[in-house]
Amino acid sequence: MRPSRALIDLDALRHNIRLLNSIAKNARCAAVIKADAYGHGAVEIARALKAEAPKLAVACYDEAVSLREAGITTPLLVLEGFYSSEELADSTRWRDIEWVVHDMEQLDMLSEVAPLRKTGPGSARMQTWIKLNTGMNRLGLPLNKLAGVAEMLGQFPGLSVIGLMTHFACADELDSLLQQEQWRAFQAGMQAAGSGGWSYSSANSAALLQYPETHLDWVRPGIAMYGASPMADKTGADFGLKPVMTFESRLIATRELQAGDSIGYGAAWTANGPTRMGVVAVGYGDGYPRQMQNGAPVAVCGKRTKIIGRVSMDMLTVDISHIPEARIGSEVELWGGAVSADEVAGYASTISYTLFTGMTSRVPRVYLNRSEGG
Ligand SMILES: *Cc1c(COP(=O)(O)O)cnc(C)c1O
């Protein structure tokens, strides 16, 4: 059996969300499990968070349906909202799907769904958040549309507006001017919303960790929950977070190289002295980025060493000159507790988010500590 696999430690996940909950104080967590829980497996993660997160956030309705079909009953916030009236109509068969309204055209879609216009039997009971654009300029309504949209939404008996939200573009930076502007704009939005009993939500992981004033009623942590850092100059461990995913494999060959011997495609690395190298059964076909530079950290037999040569589809090569005990079958960690995904990501000019979501279906996910203390 191919030895590459991703160990997913659900105790680490629970540790992280508890830590984030304690940082967020009175705010509650809408745990973000979009994109298959950042590659960790959305259904398993949702189950593990059952007692920890009162709400889960997904990107789209398809993701919500997969969770409901797997028996997950936690309220689900659909961050990109509904794409069509068909989707909306279909969603009336589920409970506790919370939609995001972020564009005027969505109001037309709403009016096409008959059960939303009815009262009494056969009516829908749907909940929506209104998303305000405060400067990220991706999704969201401008402030001057807020009152009008709230009023229009109020005309659907089957629908209630439960909150106002926004999303920050630069919360991973300290002293970001845009962050300040966005926060001011959202405060204006909350003021305009008045005392309608709405909930407020603005913070992703970065804002949760760096901007406490943005915590409000609901925080929306994603990456931090998986133990990685949203900030480029920090790792998850700097905040006391534990890596949830360990991407591991084994050596399938070793070789002694002499000065002048090169390795792999493009002969991209050449030994300048006697070198012992190992071949690992992981490549870009598993989601280990091909752009990874020579020198990227990796652990063999628990010892840190580095990638040498180009990453190919099914294999990559590592320097084991100083790890004499390494042989065929020796354990290799690509990222996890010994080498953080945050650190590895830097060597591919990317962020941990893409390492996690880029892991392909060839890599089996193996879940540890499925039930609390069990
Ligand atoms: C993905 C996402 C989050 C979570 O972001 P992290 O940086 O992973 O914490 C929060 N809110 C919205 C709207 C998102 O799209």
mmCIF file of C-alpha atoms and ligand atoms in Angstrom:
data_model
loop_
_atom_site.group_PDB
_atom_site.id
_atom_site.type_symbol
_atom_site.label_atom_id
_atom_site.label_comp_id
_atom_site.label_asym_id
_atom_site.label_seq_id
_atom_site.Cartn_x
_atom_site.Cartn_y
_atom_site.Cartn_z
ATOM 1 C CA MET A 1 0.000 0.000 0.000
ATOM 2 C CA ARG A 2 1.245 3.466 -0.855
ATOM 3 C CA PRO A 3 2.550 4.872 2.409
ATOM 4 C CA SER A 4 1.522 8.524 1.959
ATOM 5 C CA ARG A 5 -1.344 9.620 4.163
ATOM 6 C CA ALA A 6 -2.690 12.574 6.056
ATOM 7 C CA LEU A 7 -3.225 11.981 9.748
ATOM 8 C CA ILE A 8 -5.971 14.252 11.034
ATOM 9 C CA ASP A 9 -5.802 14.700 14.805
ATOM 10 C CA LEU A 10 -9.272 15.591 16.033
ATOM 11 C CA ASP A 11 -8.020 16.243 19.571
ATOM 12 C CA ALA A 12 -5.741 18.949 18.139
ATOM 13 C CA LEU A 13 -8.762 20.384 16.311
ATOM 14 C CA ARG A 14 -10.761 20.527 19.545
ATOM 15 C CA HIS A 15 -7.812 22.054 21.386
ATOM 16 C CA ASN A 16 -7.605 24.766 18.733
ATOM 17 C CA ILE A 17 -11.262 25.673 18.701
ATOM 18 C CA ARG A 18 -11.331 25.826 22.496
ATOM 19 C CA LEU A 19 -8.327 28.110 22.441
ATOM 20 C CA LEU A 20 -9.975 30.296 19.798
ATOM 21 C CA ASN A 21 -13.197 30.330 21.801
ATOM 22 C CA SER A 22 -11.300 31.529 24.844
ATOM 23 C CA ILE A 23 -9.587 34.271 22.831
ATOM 24 C CA ALA A 24 -12.924 35.315 21.344
ATOM 25 C CA LYS A 25 -14.428 35.542 24.848
ATOM 26 C CA ASN A 26 -18.164 36.201 24.430
ATOM 27 C CA ALA A 27 -18.283 35.715 20.684
ATOM 28 C CA ARG A 28 -19.372 32.346 19.383
ATOM 29 C CA CYS A 29 -17.592 30.362 16.676
ATOM 30 C CA ALA A 30 -18.976 29.742 13.215
ATOM 31 C CA ALA A 31 -16.281 27.206 12.344
ATOM 32 C CA VAL A 32 -15.319 27.505 8.687
ATOM 33 C CA ILE A 33 -15.254 24.093 7.002
ATOM 34 C CA LYS A 34 -15.515 25.132 3.355
ATOM 35 C CA ALA A 35 -13.443 23.371 0.679
ATOM 36 C CA ASP A 36 -13.786 20.020 2.454
ATOM 37 C CA ALA A 37 -12.651 21.617 5.709
ATOM 38 C CA TYR A 38 -9.496 22.978 4.062
ATOM 39 C CA GLY A 39 -8.720 19.483 2.819
ATOM 40 C CA HIS A 40 -9.208 17.856 6.227
ATOM 41 C CA GLY A 41 -12.558 16.219 5.366
ATOM 42 C CA ALA A 42 -15.680 18.290 6.076
ATOM 43 C CA VAL A 43 -17.942 15.547 7.400
ATOM 44 C CA GLU A 44 -15.400 14.219 9.893
ATOM 45 C CA ILE A 45 -14.468 17.729 11.000
ATOM 46 C CA ALA A 46 -18.128 18.682 11.391
ATOM 47 C CA ARG A 47 -18.734 15.610 13.547
ATOM 48 C CA ALA A 48 -15.704 16.357 15.705
ATOM 49 C CA LEU A 49 -16.906 19.933 16.214
ATOM 50 C CA LYS A 50 -20.440 18.950 17.194
ATOM 51 C CA ALA A 51 -20.035 19.960 20.827
ATOM 52 C CA GLU A 52 -17.607 22.801 20.100
ATOM 53 C CA ALA A 53 -19.103 24.954 17.366
ATOM 54 C CA PRO A 54 -22.741 26.078 17.368
ATOM 55 C CA LYS A 55 -22.491 26.976 13.696
ATOM 56 C CA LEU A 56 -20.461 25.811 10.696
ATOM 57 C CA ALA A 57 -19.658 27.885 7.635
ATOM 58 C CA VAL A 58 -19.357 26.531 4.086
ATOM 59 C CA ALA A 59 -18.733 28.305 0.790
ATOM 60 C CA CYS A 60 -21.721 27.076 -1.159
ATOM 61 C CA TYR A 61 -24.972 25.157 -1.084
ATOM 62 C CA ASP A 62 -23.442 21.967 -2.534
ATOM 63 C CA GLU A 63 -21.173 21.799 0.491
ATOM 64 C CA ALA A 64 -24.149 22.329 2.798
ATOM 65 C CA VAL A 65 -26.077 19.505 1.104
ATOM 66 C CA SER A 66 -23.150 17.079 1.464
ATOM 67 C CA LEU A 67 -23.074 17.769 5.184
ATOM 68 C CA ARG A 68 -26.834 17.432 5.644
ATOM 69 C CA GLU A 69 -26.842 14.180 3.647
ATOM 70 C CA ALA A 70 -24.150 12.861 5.965
ATOM 71 C CA GLY A 71 -26.392 13.578 8.936
ATOM 72 C CA ILE A 72 -24.808 16.803 10.180
ATOM 73 C CA THR A 73 -27.530 18.911 11.822
ATOM 74 C CA THR A 74 -25.489 21.912 13.013
ATOM 75 C CA PRO A 75 -26.704 25.250 11.575
ATOM 76 C CA LEU A 76 -24.827 26.045 8.360
ATOM 77 C CA LEU A 77 -23.891 29.499 7.145
ATOM 78 C CA VAL A 78 -23.437 29.553 3.350
ATOM 79 C CA LEU A 79 -20.809 32.247 2.850
ATOM 80 C CA GLU A 80 -21.293 32.877 -0.868
ATOM 81 C CA GLY A 81 -25.067 32.813 -0.540
ATOM 82 C CA PHE A 82 -27.388 31.288 -3.128
ATOM 83 C CA TYR A 83 -26.342 31.364 -6.775
ATOM 84 C CA SER A 84 -29.857 30.828 -8.183
ATOM 85 C CA SER A 85 -33.528 30.625 -7.257
ATOM 86 C CA GLU A 86 -33.395 26.863 -7.973
ATOM 87 C CA GLU A 87 -30.862 26.448 -5.233
ATOM 88 C CA LEU A 88 -32.981 28.471 -2.846
ATOM 89 C CA ALA A 89 -36.101 26.496 -3.635
ATOM 90 C CA ASP A 90 -34.232 23.238 -3.175
ATOM 91 C CA SER A 91 -32.903 24.373 0.187
ATOM 92 C CA THR A 92 -36.360 24.533 1.743
ATOM 93 C CA ARG A 93 -36.055 20.777 2.381
ATOM 94 C CA TRP A 94 -33.332 21.351 4.971
ATOM 95 C CA ARG A 95 -33.388 23.067 8.331
ATOM 96 C CA ASP A 96 -31.023 25.732 9.593
ATOM 97 C CA ILE A 97 -29.361 26.775 6.372
ATOM 98 C CA GLU A 98 -28.369 30.424 6.763
ATOM 99 C CA TRP A 99 -27.884 32.318 3.521
ATOM 100 C CA VAL A 100 -25.832 35.396 2.802
ATOM 101 C CA VAL A 101 -27.435 38.148 0.712
ATOM 102 C CA HIS A 102 -24.659 40.209 -0.838
ATOM 103 C CA ASP A 103 -25.964 41.387 -4.214
ATOM 104 C CA MET A 104 -29.134 43.133 -5.358
ATOM 105 C CA GLU A 105 -29.792 40.464 -8.005
ATOM 106 C CA GLN A 106 -30.319 37.933 -5.248
ATOM 107 C CA LEU A 107 -33.528 39.771 -4.318
ATOM 108 C CA ASP A 108 -35.035 38.782 -7.677
ATOM 109 C CA MET A 109 -34.068 35.176 -7.042
ATOM 110 C CA LEU A 110 -35.814 35.308 -3.671
ATOM 111 C CA SER A 111 -39.037 36.566 -5.196
ATOM 112 C CA GLU A 112 -39.091 33.552 -7.534
ATOM 113 C CA VAL A 113 -39.381 31.121 -4.626
ATOM 114 C CA ALA A 114 -43.071 30.797 -3.836
ATOM 115 C CA PRO A 115 -42.838 29.314 -0.307
ATOM 116 C CA LEU A 116 -40.968 32.438 0.826
ATOM 117 C CA ARG A 117 -43.914 34.654 -0.102
ATOM 118 C CA LYS A 118 -46.484 32.560 1.768
ATOM 119 C CA THR A 119 -47.521 32.505 5.385
ATOM 120 C CA GLY A 120 -48.858 29.500 7.217
ATOM 121 C CA PRO A 121 -48.684 25.887 5.979
ATOM 122 C CA GLY A 122 -46.300 25.348 3.080
ATOM 123 C CA SER A 123 -44.356 28.496 3.856
ATOM 124 C CA ALA A 124 -40.602 28.421 4.191
ATOM 125 C CA ARG A 125 -38.604 29.442 7.228
ATOM 126 C CA MET A 126 -35.348 30.746 5.922
ATOM 127 C CA GLN A 127 -32.674 32.803 7.601
ATOM 128 C CA THR A 128 -30.344 35.261 5.945
ATOM 129 C CA TRP A 129 -27.413 37.438 6.783
ATOM 130 C CA ILE A 130 -26.794 40.645 4.911
ATOM 131 C CA LYS A 131 -23.217 41.108 3.809
ATOM 132 C CA LEU A 132 -21.846 44.601 3.724
ATOM 133 C CA ASN A 133 -18.978 45.558 1.442
ATOM 134 C CA THR A 134 -16.655 47.556 3.646
ATOM 135 C CA GLY A 135 -13.724 47.746 1.241
ATOM 136 C CA MET A 136 -12.697 44.265 0.198
ATOM 137 C CA ASN A 137 -14.837 44.777 -2.923
ATOM 138 C CA ARG A 138 -15.553 41.142 -3.532
ATOM 139 C CA LEU A 139 -18.967 40.257 -2.079
ATOM 140 C CA GLY A 140 -21.247 42.660 -0.252
ATOM 141 C CA LEU A 141 -23.736 45.494 -0.562
ATOM 142 C CA PRO A 142 -22.805 49.132 -0.115
ATOM 143 C CA LEU A 143 -23.929 50.832 3.073
ATOM 144 C CA ASN A 144 -26.429 53.033 1.228
ATOM 145 C CA LYS A 145 -28.354 49.927 0.110
ATOM 146 C CA LEU A 146 -28.592 48.390 3.580
ATOM 147 C CA ALA A 147 -31.864 49.910 4.799
ATOM 148 C CA GLY A 148 -33.609 49.302 1.478
ATOM 149 C CA VAL A 149 -32.485 45.686 1.249
ATOM 150 C CA ALA A 150 -33.469 45.000 4.851
ATOM 151 C CA GLU A 151 -36.903 46.399 4.098
ATOM 152 C CA MET A 152 -37.293 44.345 0.929
ATOM 153 C CA LEU A 153 -36.213 41.191 2.722
ATOM 154 C CA GLY A 154 -38.739 42.011 5.456
ATOM 155 C CA GLN A 155 -41.505 41.602 2.894
ATOM 156 C CA PHE A 156 -40.947 37.863 2.609
ATOM 157 C CA PRO A 157 -42.965 36.202 5.375
ATOM 158 C CA GLY A 158 -40.886 33.036 5.048
ATOM 159 C CA LEU A 159 -37.606 34.751 5.594
ATOM 160 C CA SER A 160 -35.944 36.471 8.517
ATOM 161 C CA VAL A 161 -32.824 38.576 8.509
ATOM 162 C CA ILE A 162 -30.686 37.462 11.436
ATOM 163 C CA GLY A 163 -27.401 39.262 11.008
ATOM 164 C CA LEU A 164 -25.038 41.673 9.374
ATOM 165 C CA MET A 165 -21.576 40.568 8.321
ATOM 166 C CA THR A 166 -18.505 41.687 6.439
ATOM 167 C CA HIS A 167 -15.108 40.266 5.526
ATOM 168 C CA PHE A 168 -11.681 41.850 5.928
ATOM 169 C CA ALA A 169 -9.006 41.998 3.237
ATOM 170 C CA CYS A 170 -5.966 42.827 5.375
ATOM 171 C CA ALA A 171 -6.632 41.524 8.888
ATOM 172 C CA ASP A 172 -3.395 39.522 8.640
ATOM 173 C CA GLU A 173 -1.447 42.788 8.694
ATOM 174 C CA LEU A 174 -0.896 44.898 11.754
ATOM 175 C CA ASP A 175 -1.486 48.633 11.352
ATOM 176 C CA SER A 176 -3.269 48.114 8.047
ATOM 177 C CA LEU A 177 -5.011 51.271 6.903
ATOM 178 C CA LEU A 178 -7.593 49.285 4.971
ATOM 179 C CA GLN A 179 -8.344 47.240 8.092
ATOM 180 C CA GLN A 180 -9.052 50.457 9.984
ATOM 181 C CA GLU A 181 -11.240 51.752 7.176
ATOM 182 C CA GLN A 182 -13.153 48.504 6.898
ATOM 183 C CA TRP A 183 -13.725 48.385 10.634
ATOM 184 C CA ARG A 184 -15.021 51.964 10.641
ATOM 185 C CA ALA A 185 -17.303 51.162 7.721
ATOM 186 C CA PHE A 186 -18.683 48.106 9.475
ATOM 187 C CA GLN A 187 -19.315 50.091 12.630
ATOM 188 C CA ALA A 188 -21.332 52.520 10.523
ATOM 189 C CA GLY A 189 -23.256 49.546 9.144
ATOM 190 C CA MET A 190 -24.026 48.237 12.628
ATOM 191 C CA GLN A 191 -25.175 51.697 13.639
ATOM 192 C CA ALA A 192 -27.466 51.891 10.625
ATOM 193 C CA ALA A 193 -28.840 48.428 11.390
ATOM 194 C CA GLY A 194 -29.886 49.758 14.776
ATOM 195 C CA SER A 195 -31.381 47.532 17.415
ATOM 196 C CA GLY A 196 -33.172 45.049 15.175
ATOM 197 C CA GLY A 197 -31.852 42.120 17.157
ATOM 198 C CA TRP A 198 -29.382 41.213 14.437
ATOM 199 C CA SER A 199 -26.147 39.357 15.144
ATOM 200 C CA TYR A 200 -22.894 40.832 13.901
ATOM 201 C CA SER A 201 -19.935 39.010 12.433
ATOM 202 C CA SER A 202 -16.701 40.223 10.890
ATOM 203 C CA ALA A 203 -13.652 38.326 12.140
ATOM 204 C CA ASN A 204 -11.792 35.604 10.258
ATOM 205 C CA SER A 205 -8.826 33.861 11.943
ATOM 206 C CA ALA A 206 -6.507 36.835 11.469
ATOM 207 C CA ALA A 207 -8.938 39.339 12.961
ATOM 208 C CA LEU A 208 -9.792 36.926 15.753
ATOM 209 C CA LEU A 209 -6.108 36.757 16.693
ATOM 210 C CA GLN A 210 -5.126 40.386 16.077
ATOM 211 C CA TYR A 211 -8.165 42.644 16.279
ATOM 212 C CA PRO A 212 -10.245 41.837 19.387
ATOM 213 C CA GLU A 213 -12.669 44.713 18.792
ATOM 214 C CA THR A 214 -13.906 42.871 15.676
ATOM 215 C CA HIS A 215 -15.058 39.761 17.546
ATOM 216 C CA LEU A 216 -18.699 40.907 17.961
ATOM 217 C CA ASP A 217 -21.282 38.071 18.165
ATOM 218 C CA TRP A 218 -19.814 35.486 15.803
ATOM 219 C CA VAL A 219 -16.210 34.908 14.795
ATOM 220 C CA ARG A 220 -15.463 32.851 11.681
ATOM 221 C CA PRO A 221 -12.150 31.061 12.148
ATOM 222 C CA GLY A 222 -10.895 28.777 9.403
ATOM 223 C CA ILE A 223 -7.147 28.304 9.107
ATOM 224 C CA ALA A 224 -6.381 28.828 12.814
ATOM 225 C CA MET A 225 -8.731 26.002 13.718
ATOM 226 C CA TYR A 226 -6.570 23.691 11.615
ATOM 227 C CA GLY A 227 -3.530 24.844 13.567
ATOM 228 C CA ALA A 228 -1.889 27.100 10.989
ATOM 229 C CA SER A 229 -1.300 30.812 11.031
ATOM 230 C CA PRO A 230 -3.022 33.413 8.889
ATOM 231 C CA MET A 231 -0.047 35.721 9.428
ATOM 232 C CA ALA A 232 2.922 35.302 7.096
ATOM 233 C CA ASP A 233 5.549 35.950 9.766
ATOM 234 C CA LYS A 234 4.107 33.581 12.366
ATOM 235 C CA THR A 235 3.311 29.895 12.743
ATOM 236 C CA GLY A 236 0.285 28.358 14.423
ATOM 237 C CA ALA A 237 2.492 27.287 17.346
ATOM 238 C CA ASP A 238 3.234 30.960 18.078
ATOM 239 C CA PHE A 239 -0.412 31.229 19.153
ATOM 240 C CA GLY A 240 -0.518 27.905 21.001
ATOM 241 C CA LEU A 241 -2.321 26.190 18.135
ATOM 242 C CA LYS A 242 -1.618 22.548 17.318
ATOM 243 C CA PRO A 243 -1.302 21.212 13.762
ATOM 244 C CA VAL A 244 -4.331 19.102 12.939
ATOM 245 C CA MET A 245 -2.876 17.564 9.770
ATOM 246 C CA THR A 246 0.321 15.544 9.552
ATOM 247 C CA PHE A 247 1.205 14.708 5.963
ATOM 248 C CA GLU A 248 3.448 11.695 6.103
ATOM 249 C CA SER A 249 5.001 9.083 3.876
ATOM 250 C CA ARG A 250 7.993 6.778 3.811
ATOM 251 C CA LEU A 251 11.265 6.307 1.995
ATOM 252 C CA ILE A 252 11.052 3.842 -0.868
ATOM 253 C CA ALA A 253 14.745 3.963 -1.888
ATOM 254 C CA THR A 254 18.079 5.390 -0.763
ATOM 255 C CA ARG A 255 21.215 6.127 -2.762
ATOM 256 C CA GLU A 256 24.788 7.353 -2.281
ATOM 257 C CA LEU A 257 25.716 10.191 -4.623
ATOM 258 C CA GLN A 258 29.172 11.448 -5.515
ATOM 259 C CA ALA A 259 30.158 15.015 -6.300
ATOM 260 C CA GLY A 260 28.739 15.897 -9.727
ATOM 261 C CA ASP A 261 25.813 13.457 -9.609
ATOM 262 C CA SER A 262 22.497 15.186 -10.232
ATOM 263 C CA ILE A 263 18.980 14.123 -9.234
ATOM 264 C CA GLY A 264 15.698 13.844 -11.083
ATOM 265 C CA TYR A 265 14.021 15.806 -13.867
ATOM 266 C CA GLY A 266 15.965 18.695 -15.255
ATOM 267 C CA ALA A 267 18.963 17.545 -13.202
ATOM 268 C CA ALA A 268 17.823 20.402 -10.990
ATOM 269 C CA TRP A 269 20.167 19.590 -8.109
ATOM 270 C CA THR A 270 23.743 18.420 -8.227
ATOM 271 C CA ALA A 271 25.775 17.009 -5.349
ATOM 272 C CA ASN A 272 28.944 18.945 -4.582
ATOM 273 C CA GLY A 273 30.248 16.172 -2.378
ATOM 274 C CA PRO A 274 29.310 12.692 -1.165
ATOM 275 C CA THR A 275 25.596 12.793 -0.347
ATOM 276 C CA ARG A 276 23.174 10.181 0.852
ATOM 277 C CA MET A 277 19.709 10.763 -0.513
ATOM 278 C CA GLY A 278 16.307 9.189 -0.007
ATOM 279 C CA VAL A 279 13.315 8.882 -2.325
ATOM 280 C CA VAL A 280 9.928 9.655 -0.740
ATOM 281 C CA ALA A 281 6.617 8.322 -2.081
ATOM 282 C CA VAL A 282 5.029 11.768 -2.364
ATOM 283 C CA GLY A 283 4.824 14.102 -5.338
ATOM 284 C CA TYR A 284 2.671 16.780 -6.891
ATOM 285 C CA GLY A 285 0.110 14.081 -7.722
ATOM 286 C CA ASP A 286 -0.501 13.981 -3.976
ATOM 287 C CA GLY A 287 -0.627 17.751 -3.674
ATOM 288 C CA TYR A 288 2.960 18.424 -2.666
ATOM 289 C CA PRO A 289 3.645 21.542 -4.769
ATOM 290 C CA ARG A 290 6.000 21.165 -7.710
ATOM 291 C CA GLN A 291 7.162 24.757 -7.118
ATOM 292 C CA MET A 292 8.744 23.696 -3.812
ATOM 293 C CA GLN A 293 12.278 25.033 -3.683
ATOM 294 C CA ASN A 294 15.391 23.050 -2.904
ATOM 295 C CA GLY A 295 16.024 23.340 0.799
ATOM 296 C CA ALA A 296 12.370 23.122 1.871
ATOM 297 C CA PRO A 297 12.221 21.454 5.285
ATOM 298 C CA VAL A 298 11.039 17.878 5.756
ATOM 299 C CA ALA A 299 11.550 15.415 8.635
ATOM 300 C CA VAL A 300 12.974 11.915 8.158
ATOM 301 C CA CYS A 301 12.978 9.606 11.197
ATOM 302 C CA GLY A 302 11.843 12.648 13.171
ATOM 303 C CA LYS A 303 14.935 14.641 12.140
ATOM 304 C CA ARG A 304 14.724 17.785 10.093
ATOM 305 C CA THR A 305 16.378 17.760 6.704
ATOM 306 C CA LYS A 306 15.649 19.206 3.278
ATOM 307 C CA ILE A 307 14.216 18.543 -0.145
ATOM 308 C CA ILE A 308 16.811 18.270 -2.910
ATOM 309 C CA GLY A 309 15.981 18.069 -6.615
ATOM 310 C CA ARG A 310 12.699 18.690 -8.359
ATOM 311 C CA VAL A 311 9.399 17.349 -7.044
ATOM 312 C CA SER A 312 7.927 14.904 -9.554
ATOM 313 C CA MET A 313 4.399 13.502 -9.773
ATOM 314 C CA ASP A 314 4.828 10.536 -7.460
ATOM 315 C CA MET A 315 8.173 11.106 -5.767
ATOM 316 C CA LEU A 316 10.455 13.637 -4.229
ATOM 317 C CA THR A 317 14.004 13.368 -2.970
ATOM 318 C CA VAL A 318 15.551 14.364 0.340
ATOM 319 C CA ASP A 319 19.019 14.700 1.826
ATOM 320 C CA ILE A 320 19.611 12.002 4.457
ATOM 321 C CA SER A 321 23.391 12.426 4.741
ATOM 322 C CA HIS A 322 23.125 13.159 8.469
ATOM 323 C CA ILE A 323 20.407 10.565 9.168
ATOM 324 C CA PRO A 324 22.324 7.254 8.967
ATOM 325 C CA GLU A 325 19.416 5.271 10.399
ATOM 326 C CA ALA A 326 17.221 6.228 7.418
ATOM 327 C CA ARG A 327 16.401 3.284 5.165
ATOM 328 C CA ILE A 328 13.542 1.976 3.035
ATOM 329 C CA GLY A 329 10.374 2.262 5.110
ATOM 330 C CA SER A 330 11.640 5.122 7.276
ATOM 331 C CA GLU A 331 8.994 7.669 8.214
ATOM 332 C CA VAL A 332 8.924 11.016 6.467
ATOM 333 C CA GLU A 333 6.860 14.026 7.558
ATOM 334 C CA LEU A 334 6.118 16.557 4.814
ATOM 335 C CA TRP A 335 4.304 18.857 7.218
ATOM 336 C CA GLY A 336 2.809 18.541 10.678
ATOM 337 C CA GLY A 337 4.334 18.754 14.153
ATOM 338 C CA ALA A 338 8.018 18.519 13.165
ATOM 339 C CA VAL A 339 7.878 20.910 10.211
ATOM 340 C CA SER A 340 4.962 23.317 10.206
ATOM 341 C CA ALA A 341 2.833 23.779 7.098
ATOM 342 C CA ASP A 342 3.334 27.522 7.586
ATOM 343 C CA GLU A 343 7.089 27.128 7.206
ATOM 344 C CA VAL A 344 6.905 24.665 4.309
ATOM 345 C CA ALA A 345 4.438 26.910 2.434
ATOM 346 C CA GLY A 346 6.979 29.720 2.358
ATOM 347 C CA TYR A 347 9.348 27.557 0.299
ATOM 348 C CA ALA A 348 6.692 27.293 -2.409
ATOM 349 C CA SER A 349 5.837 31.009 -2.220
ATOM 350 C CA THR A 350 2.400 30.109 -0.966
ATOM 351 C CA ILE A 351 0.367 29.823 2.243
ATOM 352 C CA SER A 352 -0.671 26.841 4.331
ATOM 353 C CA TYR A 353 -4.242 27.190 2.997
ATOM 354 C CA THR A 354 -3.152 26.016 -0.458
ATOM 355 C CA LEU A 355 -1.076 23.129 0.899
ATOM 356 C CA PHE A 356 -4.099 21.831 2.821
ATOM 357 C CA THR A 357 -6.707 22.350 0.110
ATOM 358 C CA GLY A 358 -4.340 21.125 -2.596
ATOM 359 C CA MET A 359 -3.847 17.688 -1.118
ATOM 360 C CA THR A 360 -5.371 15.300 -3.642
ATOM 361 C CA SER A 361 -7.765 12.402 -3.173
ATOM 362 C CA ARG A 362 -4.879 9.949 -3.659
ATOM 363 C CA VAL A 363 -3.852 10.707 -0.087
ATOM 364 C CA PRO A 364 -6.030 8.835 2.398
ATOM 365 C CA ARG A 365 -7.146 10.868 5.414
ATOM 366 C CA VAL A 366 -6.728 8.894 8.617
ATOM 367 C CA TYR A 367 -8.582 10.242 11.652
ATOM 368 C CA LEU A 368 -7.077 10.110 15.123
ATOM 369 C CA ASN A 369 -8.999 10.566 18.387
ATOM 370 C CA ARG A 370 -12.392 10.340 16.735
ATOM 371 C CA SER A 371 -14.293 10.485 19.977
ATOM 372 C CA GLU A 372 -13.352 12.674 22.893
ATOM 373 C CA GLY A 373 -10.939 10.842 25.166
ATOM 374 C CA GLY A 374 -11.742 7.581 23.355
HETATM 375 C C1 LIG B 1 -12.827 31.572 4.327
HETATM 376 C C2 LIG B 1 -13.552 32.603 5.114
HETATM 377 C C3 LIG B 1 -13.309 32.767 6.490
HETATM 378 C C4 LIG B 1 -12.207 32.031 7.215
HETATM 379 O O1 LIG B 1 -10.951 32.569 6.864
HETATM 380 P P1 LIG B 1 -9.606 32.103 7.613
HETATM 381 O O2 LIG B 1 -8.590 33.064 7.112
HETATM 382 O O3 LIG B 1 -9.330 30.716 7.167
HETATM 383 O O4 LIG B 1 -9.884 32.209 9.058
HETATM 384 C C5 LIG B 1 -14.097 33.660 7.174
HETATM 385 N N1 LIG B 1 -15.071 34.382 6.547
HETATM 386 C C6 LIG B 1 -15.306 34.264 5.223
HETATM 387 C C7 LIG B 1 -16.362 35.088 4.597
HETATM 388 C C8 LIG B 1 -14.543 33.395 4.458
HETATM 389 O O5 LIG B 1 -14.767 33.301 3.147
#
